[in-house]
Amino acid sequence: MANIHELTERFLNTYGRESTEQLAVFHAPGRVNLIGEHTDYNGGYVFPAALTFGTTLLIRKRGDQQLGLASTNFDLHKHIPIAPIVHDEADDWMNYPKGIVNELEQRGITFSQGFDLLFHGEIPNGAGLSSSASIEVVTAYALLTMSGHATDTVQIARLAQKSENEFNGVQCGIMDQFAVANGKKDHAILLMCDTLEYELIPFNSGDYQIVIGNTNKRRGLVDSKYNERRSQCDQAVQDLKAAFPELTLLGQLSLEQFQANQHLIQDEIVLKRAKHVVEEIDRVLQSMKVLKENDLQAFGQLMNASHDSLRDLYEVTGDELDTMVAAARTVDGVLGSRMTGAGFGGCTVSLVHKDSVETFKAEVGRIYTEATGLTPDFYVCTIGNGVEQL
């Protein structure tokens, strides 16, 4: 967690010490998806958890209608009018908080005065651990709190997703914003993306730790491949309508229903994609069962099966992720390892015995660098709370 005293000094140096207004501090985490990949847009379950590191926001009311935006991570900072808000490519990261202000105003929540904001991000950029969702959710929660409005975290997740989709033009699902807004310490979230029904599941990892491995591979293919996978899943739904006329999403089928009717899918590639989705949703549900029984060994095997399916059936892993996962599985004390996120780079998540963590970092790092020429980063994580005021 950030050093609040140092950040307060930084805020006062940036915005001045003259104001008599109270300074408030908020925090929203990053997130990791433990299992359930590429199931969200197919109407299936995902299983994310909030992390303890994320984005800290210091905020103070102003006496005018200006919005001050600054970050410890970037040199760029400025003041803009709080209304009207417009997207500007040159504003880079600032478009995330600006999108939230814009979305709140569209919902009829206007501000009688402006604010100064200082963000401090601990989430590595481009790692796929939801830095943008963390910024969006903490901004919404802080502005609503500071102006005396209700802070419904499910609604905050919805408006943050809408802001990213419409103001920033990123067609993300809701998982990231939902996990960041609604996470709970030592729990993961079983979330049905289609309906937003969710259940907090205790994640008692005991002597095991969650280790995230960042491949540091730039993810250039994600958008085009993501759209291609979505259309292949849509095609599978069309083919299966011969047996299920009402079907709109693959997530509406049980594994048994799919297996009995998969012959209706003519295209071999489309069949592979659909098979991954339906089996992955089943793996998420199996995960709930084994975790409620505290069977981490079985959960690790499900993580492994998830990665293998993303590699062989959904084909979204790539050499870097496959190399890191294969290396992880050679280390004693590793129960399971898989890619997490959209794929083609980004991160892996592994369940590692606490006595093996240093060996894991050294060995996996060595094997990965020798094979790819890239230097990975590792983050040993604990599961924390969703957005909150500190």
mmCIF file of C-alpha atoms in Angstrom:
data_model
loop_
_atom_site.group_PDB
_atom_site.id
_atom_site.type_symbol
_atom_site.label_atom_id
_atom_site.label_comp_id
_atom_site.label_asym_id
_atom_site.label_seq_id
_atom_site.Cartn_x
_atom_site.Cartn_y
_atom_site.Cartn_z
ATOM 1 C CA MET A 1 0.000 0.000 0.000
ATOM 2 C CA ALA A 2 1.196 3.519 -0.759
ATOM 3 C CA ASN A 3 2.815 5.787 1.844
ATOM 4 C CA ILE A 4 -0.017 8.247 2.566
ATOM 5 C CA HIS A 5 2.238 10.790 4.302
ATOM 6 C CA GLU A 6 4.519 11.034 1.236
ATOM 7 C CA LEU A 7 1.532 11.236 -1.103
ATOM 8 C CA THR A 8 -0.014 14.013 1.008
ATOM 9 C CA GLU A 9 3.200 16.031 0.650
ATOM 10 C CA ARG A 10 3.183 15.418 -3.079
ATOM 11 C CA PHE A 11 -0.460 16.558 -3.277
ATOM 12 C CA LEU A 12 0.217 19.769 -1.313
ATOM 13 C CA ASN A 13 3.279 20.542 -3.426
ATOM 14 C CA THR A 14 1.210 20.068 -6.599
ATOM 15 C CA TYR A 15 -1.981 21.879 -5.594
ATOM 16 C CA GLY A 16 -0.918 24.214 -2.778
ATOM 17 C CA ARG A 17 -1.387 24.336 0.977
ATOM 18 C CA GLU A 18 -3.689 27.366 1.193
ATOM 19 C CA SER A 19 -7.006 25.505 0.978
ATOM 20 C CA THR A 20 -8.948 24.883 4.173
ATOM 21 C CA GLU A 21 -10.851 21.997 2.530
ATOM 22 C CA GLN A 22 -10.329 18.512 3.942
ATOM 23 C CA LEU A 23 -8.125 16.074 2.013
ATOM 24 C CA ALA A 24 -9.654 12.589 1.581
ATOM 25 C CA VAL A 25 -7.934 9.330 0.550
ATOM 26 C CA PHE A 26 -9.466 6.430 -1.415
ATOM 27 C CA HIS A 27 -8.108 3.154 -2.778
ATOM 28 C CA ALA A 28 -9.226 0.736 -5.494
ATOM 29 C CA PRO A 29 -7.339 -2.511 -6.182
ATOM 30 C CA GLY A 30 -6.117 -4.237 -9.286
ATOM 31 C CA ARG A 31 -7.565 -7.665 -10.005
ATOM 32 C CA VAL A 32 -6.553 -11.100 -11.196
ATOM 33 C CA ASN A 33 -8.875 -13.652 -12.764
ATOM 34 C CA LEU A 34 -8.121 -16.995 -11.101
ATOM 35 C CA ILE A 35 -10.045 -19.138 -13.613
ATOM 36 C CA GLY A 36 -12.730 -18.639 -16.269
ATOM 37 C CA GLU A 37 -11.114 -17.008 -19.297
ATOM 38 C CA HIS A 38 -12.982 -15.809 -22.413
ATOM 39 C CA THR A 39 -16.234 -16.901 -20.791
ATOM 40 C CA ASP A 40 -17.468 -13.397 -19.885
ATOM 41 C CA TYR A 41 -18.754 -12.336 -23.326
ATOM 42 C CA ASN A 42 -20.237 -15.820 -23.773
ATOM 43 C CA GLY A 43 -22.592 -15.311 -20.817
ATOM 44 C CA GLY A 44 -20.614 -17.552 -18.501
ATOM 45 C CA TYR A 45 -18.949 -17.424 -15.117
ATOM 46 C CA VAL A 46 -15.643 -15.813 -14.207
ATOM 47 C CA PHE A 47 -13.726 -16.040 -10.918
ATOM 48 C CA PRO A 48 -11.710 -12.855 -10.262
ATOM 49 C CA ALA A 49 -10.225 -11.563 -7.014
ATOM 50 C CA ALA A 50 -9.217 -8.067 -5.946
ATOM 51 C CA LEU A 51 -5.522 -7.583 -5.114
ATOM 52 C CA THR A 52 -4.051 -5.539 -2.257
ATOM 53 C CA PHE A 53 -2.156 -3.218 -4.628
ATOM 54 C CA GLY A 54 -3.924 -0.839 -6.963
ATOM 55 C CA THR A 55 -4.643 2.893 -7.268
ATOM 56 C CA THR A 56 -4.613 5.365 -4.382
ATOM 57 C CA LEU A 57 -6.463 8.652 -4.918
ATOM 58 C CA LEU A 58 -6.047 11.839 -2.858
ATOM 59 C CA ILE A 59 -8.856 14.316 -3.473
ATOM 60 C CA ARG A 60 -9.850 17.780 -2.192
ATOM 61 C CA LYS A 61 -12.696 20.130 -3.058
ATOM 62 C CA ARG A 62 -11.918 23.390 -4.860
ATOM 63 C CA GLY A 63 -13.653 26.747 -4.607
ATOM 64 C CA ASP A 64 -14.300 26.941 -8.358
ATOM 65 C CA GLN A 65 -15.532 24.716 -11.234
ATOM 66 C CA GLN A 66 -12.108 23.362 -12.216
ATOM 67 C CA LEU A 67 -10.929 19.741 -12.154
ATOM 68 C CA GLY A 68 -7.265 19.184 -11.311
ATOM 69 C CA LEU A 69 -5.745 15.917 -12.587
ATOM 70 C CA ALA A 70 -2.261 14.735 -11.617
ATOM 71 C CA SER A 71 -0.460 11.419 -11.147
ATOM 72 C CA THR A 72 2.753 10.302 -9.457
ATOM 73 C CA ASN A 73 3.267 7.933 -12.419
ATOM 74 C CA PHE A 74 3.186 10.507 -15.236
ATOM 75 C CA ASP A 75 4.535 14.052 -15.636
ATOM 76 C CA LEU A 76 1.366 15.255 -17.358
ATOM 77 C CA HIS A 77 -1.038 17.223 -15.138
ATOM 78 C CA LYS A 78 -3.512 20.026 -15.783
ATOM 79 C CA HIS A 79 -6.701 21.821 -14.767
ATOM 80 C CA ILE A 80 -9.792 21.602 -16.948
ATOM 81 C CA PRO A 81 -13.387 22.833 -16.529
ATOM 82 C CA ILE A 82 -15.500 20.198 -14.736
ATOM 83 C CA ALA A 83 -18.134 20.600 -17.488
ATOM 84 C CA PRO A 84 -18.355 20.033 -20.354
ATOM 85 C CA ILE A 85 -15.874 17.134 -20.515
ATOM 86 C CA VAL A 86 -14.469 16.027 -23.880
ATOM 87 C CA HIS A 87 -12.163 13.147 -24.825
ATOM 88 C CA ASP A 88 -8.700 14.293 -25.914
ATOM 89 C CA GLU A 89 -6.074 11.814 -27.141
ATOM 90 C CA ALA A 90 -3.309 14.096 -25.818
ATOM 91 C CA ASP A 91 -4.658 13.717 -22.266
ATOM 92 C CA ASP A 92 -3.606 10.053 -22.247
ATOM 93 C CA TRP A 93 -4.412 8.452 -18.815
ATOM 94 C CA MET A 94 -6.541 11.462 -17.785
ATOM 95 C CA ASN A 95 -9.280 10.294 -20.136
ATOM 96 C CA TYR A 96 -10.178 7.558 -17.613
ATOM 97 C CA PRO A 97 -11.144 9.915 -14.743
ATOM 98 C CA LYS A 98 -12.574 12.394 -17.272
ATOM 99 C CA GLY A 99 -14.806 9.619 -18.644
ATOM 100 C CA ILE A 100 -16.188 9.014 -15.142
ATOM 101 C CA VAL A 101 -17.024 12.705 -14.611
ATOM 102 C CA ASN A 102 -18.718 12.713 -18.003
ATOM 103 C CA GLU A 103 -20.702 9.543 -17.214
ATOM 104 C CA LEU A 104 -21.835 10.892 -13.821
ATOM 105 C CA GLU A 105 -23.001 14.130 -15.457
ATOM 106 C CA GLN A 106 -24.947 12.159 -18.063
ATOM 107 C CA ARG A 107 -26.711 10.433 -15.177
ATOM 108 C CA GLY A 108 -27.734 13.780 -13.719
ATOM 109 C CA ILE A 109 -25.051 13.925 -11.018
ATOM 110 C CA THR A 110 -23.585 17.424 -11.329
ATOM 111 C CA PHE A 111 -21.030 19.087 -9.068
ATOM 112 C CA SER A 112 -21.442 22.483 -7.420
ATOM 113 C CA GLN A 113 -17.673 22.822 -7.148
ATOM 114 C CA GLY A 114 -14.513 21.366 -8.625
ATOM 115 C CA PHE A 115 -11.909 18.960 -7.206
ATOM 116 C CA ASP A 116 -8.165 18.402 -7.236
ATOM 117 C CA LEU A 117 -7.150 14.757 -7.699
ATOM 118 C CA LEU A 118 -3.766 13.045 -7.331
ATOM 119 C CA PHE A 119 -3.518 9.400 -8.445
ATOM 120 C CA HIS A 120 -0.811 6.972 -7.395
ATOM 121 C CA GLY A 121 -0.842 3.718 -9.345
ATOM 122 C CA GLU A 122 0.967 0.548 -8.243
ATOM 123 C CA ILE A 123 -0.359 -1.641 -11.080
ATOM 124 C CA PRO A 124 2.185 -2.195 -13.877
ATOM 125 C CA ASN A 125 0.875 -0.633 -17.083
ATOM 126 C CA GLY A 126 -0.195 -3.135 -19.728
ATOM 127 C CA ALA A 127 0.153 -6.130 -17.399
ATOM 128 C CA GLY A 128 -3.525 -6.986 -17.734
ATOM 129 C CA LEU A 129 -4.236 -6.460 -14.021
ATOM 130 C CA SER A 130 -6.850 -3.752 -14.623
ATOM 131 C CA SER A 131 -5.131 -0.426 -14.062
ATOM 132 C CA SER A 132 -7.789 1.440 -16.074
ATOM 133 C CA ALA A 133 -10.687 -0.156 -14.164
ATOM 134 C CA SER A 134 -8.930 0.684 -10.882
ATOM 135 C CA ILE A 135 -8.622 4.377 -11.866
ATOM 136 C CA GLU A 136 -12.251 4.513 -13.041
ATOM 137 C CA VAL A 137 -13.752 2.866 -9.968
ATOM 138 C CA VAL A 138 -11.743 4.883 -7.429
ATOM 139 C CA THR A 139 -12.674 8.124 -9.228
ATOM 140 C CA ALA A 140 -16.392 7.309 -9.263
ATOM 141 C CA TYR A 141 -16.430 6.180 -5.621
ATOM 142 C CA ALA A 142 -14.494 9.252 -4.448
ATOM 143 C CA LEU A 143 -16.569 11.813 -6.387
ATOM 144 C CA LEU A 144 -19.858 10.269 -5.227
ATOM 145 C CA THR A 145 -18.650 10.163 -1.607
ATOM 146 C CA MET A 146 -17.275 13.720 -1.654
ATOM 147 C CA SER A 147 -20.524 15.108 -3.069
ATOM 148 C CA GLY A 148 -22.781 13.189 -0.678
ATOM 149 C CA HIS A 149 -24.267 10.695 -3.135
ATOM 150 C CA ALA A 150 -24.913 6.980 -2.585
ATOM 151 C CA THR A 151 -22.061 4.592 -3.436
ATOM 152 C CA ASP A 152 -23.657 1.428 -4.796
ATOM 153 C CA THR A 153 -20.612 -0.587 -5.889
ATOM 154 C CA VAL A 154 -22.540 -2.681 -8.434
ATOM 155 C CA GLN A 155 -23.799 0.521 -10.087
ATOM 156 C CA ILE A 156 -20.281 2.006 -9.923
ATOM 157 C CA ALA A 157 -18.988 -1.044 -11.818
ATOM 158 C CA ARG A 158 -21.683 -0.547 -14.473
ATOM 159 C CA LEU A 159 -20.993 3.150 -14.964
ATOM 160 C CA ALA A 160 -17.205 2.563 -15.049
ATOM 161 C CA GLN A 161 -17.633 -0.061 -17.782
ATOM 162 C CA LYS A 162 -19.960 2.253 -19.753
ATOM 163 C CA SER A 163 -17.433 5.070 -19.448
ATOM 164 C CA GLU A 164 -14.617 2.864 -20.772
ATOM 165 C CA ASN A 165 -16.803 1.541 -23.617
ATOM 166 C CA GLU A 166 -18.246 4.871 -24.748
ATOM 167 C CA PHE A 167 -15.887 7.663 -23.643
ATOM 168 C CA ASN A 168 -12.636 5.743 -24.180
ATOM 169 C CA GLY A 169 -13.824 3.396 -26.947
ATOM 170 C CA VAL A 170 -12.556 0.191 -25.286
ATOM 171 C CA GLN A 171 -15.105 -2.628 -25.668
ATOM 172 C CA CYS A 172 -14.294 -4.382 -22.373
ATOM 173 C CA GLY A 173 -16.668 -6.642 -20.464
ATOM 174 C CA ILE A 174 -17.671 -5.822 -16.892
ATOM 175 C CA MET A 175 -15.471 -8.301 -15.001
ATOM 176 C CA ASP A 176 -12.597 -5.892 -14.277
ATOM 177 C CA GLN A 177 -14.696 -3.033 -12.944
ATOM 178 C CA PHE A 178 -16.912 -5.445 -10.996
ATOM 179 C CA ALA A 179 -14.002 -7.162 -9.227
ATOM 180 C CA VAL A 180 -12.320 -3.848 -8.431
ATOM 181 C CA ALA A 181 -15.538 -2.396 -6.981
ATOM 182 C CA ASN A 182 -16.850 -5.466 -5.120
ATOM 183 C CA GLY A 183 -13.830 -7.491 -4.021
ATOM 184 C CA LYS A 184 -13.439 -8.676 -0.429
ATOM 185 C CA LYS A 185 -10.339 -9.658 1.530
ATOM 186 C CA ASP A 186 -9.594 -13.420 1.352
ATOM 187 C CA HIS A 187 -12.491 -14.007 -1.067
ATOM 188 C CA ALA A 188 -12.804 -14.400 -4.816
ATOM 189 C CA ILE A 189 -15.977 -13.517 -6.731
ATOM 190 C CA LEU A 190 -18.052 -16.041 -8.630
ATOM 191 C CA LEU A 191 -19.618 -13.671 -11.144
ATOM 192 C CA MET A 192 -22.167 -14.423 -13.850
ATOM 193 C CA CYS A 193 -21.253 -11.673 -16.321
ATOM 194 C CA ASP A 194 -24.600 -11.774 -18.115
ATOM 195 C CA THR A 195 -26.806 -11.077 -15.079
ATOM 196 C CA LEU A 196 -24.252 -9.724 -12.552
ATOM 197 C CA GLU A 197 -25.404 -12.301 -10.023
ATOM 198 C CA TYR A 198 -22.426 -12.964 -7.787
ATOM 199 C CA GLU A 199 -21.260 -14.850 -4.747
ATOM 200 C CA LEU A 200 -18.207 -14.197 -2.573
ATOM 201 C CA ILE A 201 -16.287 -17.464 -2.199
ATOM 202 C CA PRO A 202 -13.700 -17.829 0.626
ATOM 203 C CA PHE A 203 -10.243 -18.385 -0.853
ATOM 204 C CA ASN A 204 -8.222 -19.941 1.956
ATOM 205 C CA SER A 205 -4.845 -20.503 0.362
ATOM 206 C CA GLY A 206 -3.180 -21.615 3.617
ATOM 207 C CA ASP A 207 0.534 -22.156 2.984
ATOM 208 C CA TYR A 208 0.145 -21.289 -0.710
ATOM 209 C CA GLN A 209 0.542 -17.881 -2.299
ATOM 210 C CA ILE A 210 -0.747 -16.374 -5.509
ATOM 211 C CA VAL A 211 2.188 -15.391 -7.709
ATOM 212 C CA ILE A 212 1.540 -13.321 -10.832
ATOM 213 C CA GLY A 213 4.177 -13.542 -13.552
ATOM 214 C CA ASN A 214 4.314 -10.640 -16.009
ATOM 215 C CA THR A 215 5.733 -11.799 -19.361
ATOM 216 C CA ASN A 216 6.493 -8.176 -20.318
ATOM 217 C CA LYS A 217 5.448 -9.130 -23.834
ATOM 218 C CA ARG A 218 3.660 -6.292 -25.596
ATOM 219 C CA ARG A 219 0.178 -7.495 -26.428
ATOM 220 C CA GLY A 220 -0.274 -6.435 -30.046
ATOM 221 C CA LEU A 221 -2.742 -9.072 -31.266
ATOM 222 C CA VAL A 222 -5.410 -8.850 -28.607
ATOM 223 C CA ASP A 223 -8.040 -6.699 -30.329
ATOM 224 C CA SER A 224 -8.137 -8.435 -33.704
ATOM 225 C CA LYS A 225 -7.959 -11.947 -32.250
ATOM 226 C CA TYR A 226 -10.522 -11.058 -29.586
ATOM 227 C CA ASN A 227 -13.023 -9.952 -32.252
ATOM 228 C CA GLU A 228 -12.286 -13.089 -34.287
ATOM 229 C CA ARG A 229 -12.923 -15.356 -31.259
ATOM 230 C CA ARG A 230 -16.181 -13.535 -30.501
ATOM 231 C CA SER A 231 -17.475 -14.085 -34.034
ATOM 232 C CA GLN A 232 -16.465 -17.766 -33.913
ATOM 233 C CA CYS A 233 -18.469 -18.166 -30.685
ATOM 234 C CA ASP A 234 -21.432 -16.410 -32.355
ATOM 235 C CA GLN A 235 -21.153 -18.880 -35.232
ATOM 236 C CA ALA A 236 -21.260 -21.811 -32.791
ATOM 237 C CA VAL A 237 -24.465 -20.389 -31.285
ATOM 238 C CA GLN A 238 -26.018 -20.123 -34.769
ATOM 239 C CA ASP A 239 -25.141 -23.773 -35.520
ATOM 240 C CA LEU A 240 -26.527 -24.990 -32.185
ATOM 241 C CA LYS A 241 -29.839 -23.175 -32.712
ATOM 242 C CA ALA A 242 -30.916 -26.229 -34.738
ATOM 243 C CA ALA A 243 -31.270 -28.006 -31.363
ATOM 244 C CA PHE A 244 -31.863 -24.952 -29.134
ATOM 245 C CA PRO A 245 -33.859 -22.300 -31.070
ATOM 246 C CA GLU A 246 -33.845 -19.866 -28.113
ATOM 247 C CA LEU A 247 -30.039 -20.003 -27.612
ATOM 248 C CA THR A 248 -28.259 -16.631 -27.627
ATOM 249 C CA LEU A 249 -25.017 -17.363 -25.742
ATOM 250 C CA LEU A 250 -22.852 -20.482 -25.302
ATOM 251 C CA GLY A 251 -22.987 -19.990 -21.525
ATOM 252 C CA GLN A 252 -26.667 -20.977 -21.570
ATOM 253 C CA LEU A 253 -25.761 -24.606 -22.325
ATOM 254 C CA SER A 254 -24.706 -27.235 -19.810
ATOM 255 C CA LEU A 255 -21.665 -29.363 -20.638
ATOM 256 C CA GLU A 256 -23.970 -32.361 -21.233
ATOM 257 C CA GLN A 257 -26.226 -30.422 -23.631
ATOM 258 C CA PHE A 258 -23.206 -29.243 -25.581
ATOM 259 C CA GLN A 259 -21.597 -32.674 -25.805
ATOM 260 C CA ALA A 260 -24.836 -34.235 -27.087
ATOM 261 C CA ASN A 261 -25.191 -31.614 -29.844
ATOM 262 C CA GLN A 262 -21.653 -30.571 -30.764
ATOM 263 C CA HIS A 263 -21.946 -32.504 -34.062
ATOM 264 C CA LEU A 264 -24.140 -29.615 -35.280
ATOM 265 C CA ILE A 265 -21.041 -27.397 -35.475
ATOM 266 C CA GLN A 266 -19.552 -28.083 -38.900
ATOM 267 C CA ASP A 267 -16.400 -25.963 -38.777
ATOM 268 C CA GLU A 268 -13.602 -27.666 -36.838
ATOM 269 C CA ILE A 269 -12.092 -24.383 -35.555
ATOM 270 C CA VAL A 270 -15.488 -23.071 -34.392
ATOM 271 C CA LEU A 271 -16.049 -26.373 -32.580
ATOM 272 C CA LYS A 272 -12.722 -26.004 -30.746
ATOM 273 C CA ARG A 273 -13.616 -22.477 -29.624
ATOM 274 C CA ALA A 274 -17.066 -23.509 -28.364
ATOM 275 C CA LYS A 275 -15.647 -26.571 -26.595
ATOM 276 C CA HIS A 276 -13.216 -24.370 -24.647
ATOM 277 C CA VAL A 277 -15.965 -21.972 -23.557
ATOM 278 C CA VAL A 278 -18.420 -24.616 -22.331
ATOM 279 C CA GLU A 279 -15.717 -26.705 -20.619
ATOM 280 C CA GLU A 280 -14.155 -23.597 -19.038
ATOM 281 C CA ILE A 281 -17.489 -22.566 -17.512
ATOM 282 C CA ASP A 282 -17.774 -26.092 -16.111
ATOM 283 C CA ARG A 283 -14.248 -25.763 -14.667
ATOM 284 C CA VAL A 284 -15.276 -22.556 -12.853
ATOM 285 C CA LEU A 285 -18.218 -24.378 -11.275
ATOM 286 C CA GLN A 286 -15.985 -27.320 -10.321
ATOM 287 C CA SER A 287 -13.598 -24.788 -8.741
ATOM 288 C CA MET A 288 -16.351 -23.548 -6.426
ATOM 289 C CA LYS A 289 -16.954 -27.075 -5.213
ATOM 290 C CA VAL A 290 -13.305 -27.916 -4.506
ATOM 291 C CA LEU A 291 -12.566 -24.557 -2.870
ATOM 292 C CA LYS A 292 -15.532 -24.935 -0.531
ATOM 293 C CA GLU A 293 -13.885 -28.248 0.475
ATOM 294 C CA ASN A 294 -10.490 -26.478 0.806
ATOM 295 C CA ASP A 295 -9.028 -28.815 -1.837
ATOM 296 C CA LEU A 296 -6.311 -26.572 -3.286
ATOM 297 C CA GLN A 297 -4.685 -29.523 -5.057
ATOM 298 C CA ALA A 298 -7.807 -30.050 -7.161
ATOM 299 C CA PHE A 299 -8.087 -26.303 -7.826
ATOM 300 C CA GLY A 300 -4.489 -26.302 -9.102
ATOM 301 C CA GLN A 301 -5.331 -29.108 -11.541
ATOM 302 C CA LEU A 302 -8.302 -27.092 -12.822
ATOM 303 C CA MET A 303 -5.997 -24.086 -13.353
ATOM 304 C CA ASN A 304 -3.667 -26.295 -15.402
ATOM 305 C CA ALA A 305 -6.561 -27.668 -17.470
ATOM 306 C CA SER A 306 -7.777 -24.117 -18.101
ATOM 307 C CA HIS A 307 -4.421 -23.034 -19.539
ATOM 308 C CA ASP A 308 -4.100 -26.141 -21.695
ATOM 309 C CA SER A 309 -7.550 -25.474 -23.153
ATOM 310 C CA LEU A 310 -6.712 -21.805 -23.833
ATOM 311 C CA ARG A 311 -3.552 -23.015 -25.598
ATOM 312 C CA ASP A 312 -4.971 -25.924 -27.616
ATOM 313 C CA LEU A 313 -8.647 -25.091 -28.195
ATOM 314 C CA TYR A 314 -8.969 -21.314 -27.931
ATOM 315 C CA GLU A 315 -5.409 -20.608 -29.152
ATOM 316 C CA VAL A 316 -4.844 -17.320 -27.326
ATOM 317 C CA THR A 317 -1.711 -18.057 -25.310
ATOM 318 C CA GLY A 318 1.410 -17.622 -27.489
ATOM 319 C CA ASP A 319 5.016 -18.656 -26.909
ATOM 320 C CA GLU A 320 5.750 -16.346 -23.983
ATOM 321 C CA LEU A 321 2.786 -17.393 -21.842
ATOM 322 C CA ASP A 322 3.268 -21.078 -22.707
ATOM 323 C CA THR A 323 6.971 -20.905 -21.827
ATOM 324 C CA MET A 324 6.281 -19.261 -18.472
ATOM 325 C CA VAL A 325 3.510 -21.724 -17.557
ATOM 326 C CA ALA A 326 5.606 -24.754 -18.584
ATOM 327 C CA ALA A 327 8.523 -23.458 -16.483
ATOM 328 C CA ALA A 328 6.232 -22.837 -13.499
ATOM 329 C CA ARG A 329 4.952 -26.404 -13.570
ATOM 330 C CA THR A 330 8.497 -27.808 -13.221
ATOM 331 C CA VAL A 331 8.994 -26.152 -9.817
ATOM 332 C CA ASP A 332 8.265 -28.218 -6.693
ATOM 333 C CA GLY A 333 5.494 -26.673 -4.623
ATOM 334 C CA VAL A 334 3.482 -25.336 -7.588
ATOM 335 C CA LEU A 335 -0.106 -26.614 -7.545
ATOM 336 C CA GLY A 336 -1.209 -24.964 -10.784
ATOM 337 C CA SER A 337 -0.305 -22.287 -13.325
ATOM 338 C CA ARG A 338 -2.229 -20.629 -16.151
ATOM 339 C CA MET A 339 -2.447 -17.521 -18.272
ATOM 340 C CA THR A 340 -4.818 -14.855 -16.973
ATOM 341 C CA GLY A 341 -6.458 -12.120 -19.024
ATOM 342 C CA ALA A 342 -7.002 -11.821 -22.766
ATOM 343 C CA GLY A 343 -3.798 -13.632 -23.759
ATOM 344 C CA PHE A 344 -1.008 -13.091 -26.345
ATOM 345 C CA GLY A 345 1.190 -11.711 -23.574
ATOM 346 C CA GLY A 346 0.245 -10.207 -20.234
ATOM 347 C CA CYS A 347 0.385 -12.365 -17.132
ATOM 348 C CA THR A 348 0.272 -15.842 -15.667
ATOM 349 C CA VAL A 349 -1.149 -16.727 -12.271
ATOM 350 C CA SER A 350 0.301 -19.591 -10.220
ATOM 351 C CA LEU A 351 -0.451 -21.148 -6.847
ATOM 352 C CA VAL A 352 2.928 -21.621 -5.137
ATOM 353 C CA HIS A 353 3.883 -23.002 -1.699
ATOM 354 C CA LYS A 354 5.314 -20.174 0.422
ATOM 355 C CA ASP A 355 8.603 -22.079 0.870
ATOM 356 C CA SER A 356 9.003 -22.335 -2.920
ATOM 357 C CA VAL A 357 8.302 -18.705 -3.901
ATOM 358 C CA GLU A 358 11.941 -17.561 -4.131
ATOM 359 C CA THR A 359 12.935 -20.712 -6.062
ATOM 360 C CA PHE A 360 9.937 -20.148 -8.328
ATOM 361 C CA LYS A 361 10.964 -16.578 -9.163
ATOM 362 C CA ALA A 362 14.591 -17.534 -9.804
ATOM 363 C CA GLU A 363 13.913 -20.698 -11.832
ATOM 364 C CA VAL A 364 10.960 -19.489 -13.877
ATOM 365 C CA GLY A 365 12.753 -16.191 -14.508
ATOM 366 C CA ARG A 366 15.900 -17.969 -15.708
ATOM 367 C CA ILE A 367 14.103 -20.437 -18.010
ATOM 368 C CA TYR A 368 11.816 -17.726 -19.403
ATOM 369 C CA THR A 369 14.627 -15.262 -20.164
ATOM 370 C CA GLU A 370 16.776 -17.960 -21.802
ATOM 371 C CA ALA A 371 13.860 -18.976 -24.039
ATOM 372 C CA THR A 372 12.451 -15.541 -24.934
ATOM 373 C CA GLY A 373 15.141 -12.935 -24.272
ATOM 374 C CA LEU A 374 12.605 -11.041 -22.128
ATOM 375 C CA THR A 375 12.947 -10.275 -18.412
ATOM 376 C CA PRO A 376 9.778 -11.103 -16.469
ATOM 377 C CA ASP A 377 8.443 -9.492 -13.292
ATOM 378 C CA PHE A 378 6.825 -11.412 -10.442
ATOM 379 C CA TYR A 379 4.304 -10.140 -7.893
ATOM 380 C CA VAL A 380 3.477 -12.149 -4.783
ATOM 381 C CA CYS A 381 -0.144 -11.233 -4.078
ATOM 382 C CA THR A 382 -2.717 -11.394 -1.374
ATOM 383 C CA ILE A 383 -6.424 -10.943 -1.980
ATOM 384 C CA GLY A 384 -7.705 -7.613 -0.700
ATOM 385 C CA ASN A 385 -10.819 -5.463 -0.512
ATOM 386 C CA GLY A 386 -12.592 -3.650 -3.303
ATOM 387 C CA VAL A 387 -12.800 0.141 -3.481
ATOM 388 C CA GLU A 388 -12.826 1.914 -0.095
ATOM 389 C CA GLN A 389 -12.108 5.163 1.703
ATOM 390 C CA LEU A 390 -8.926 4.967 3.798
#
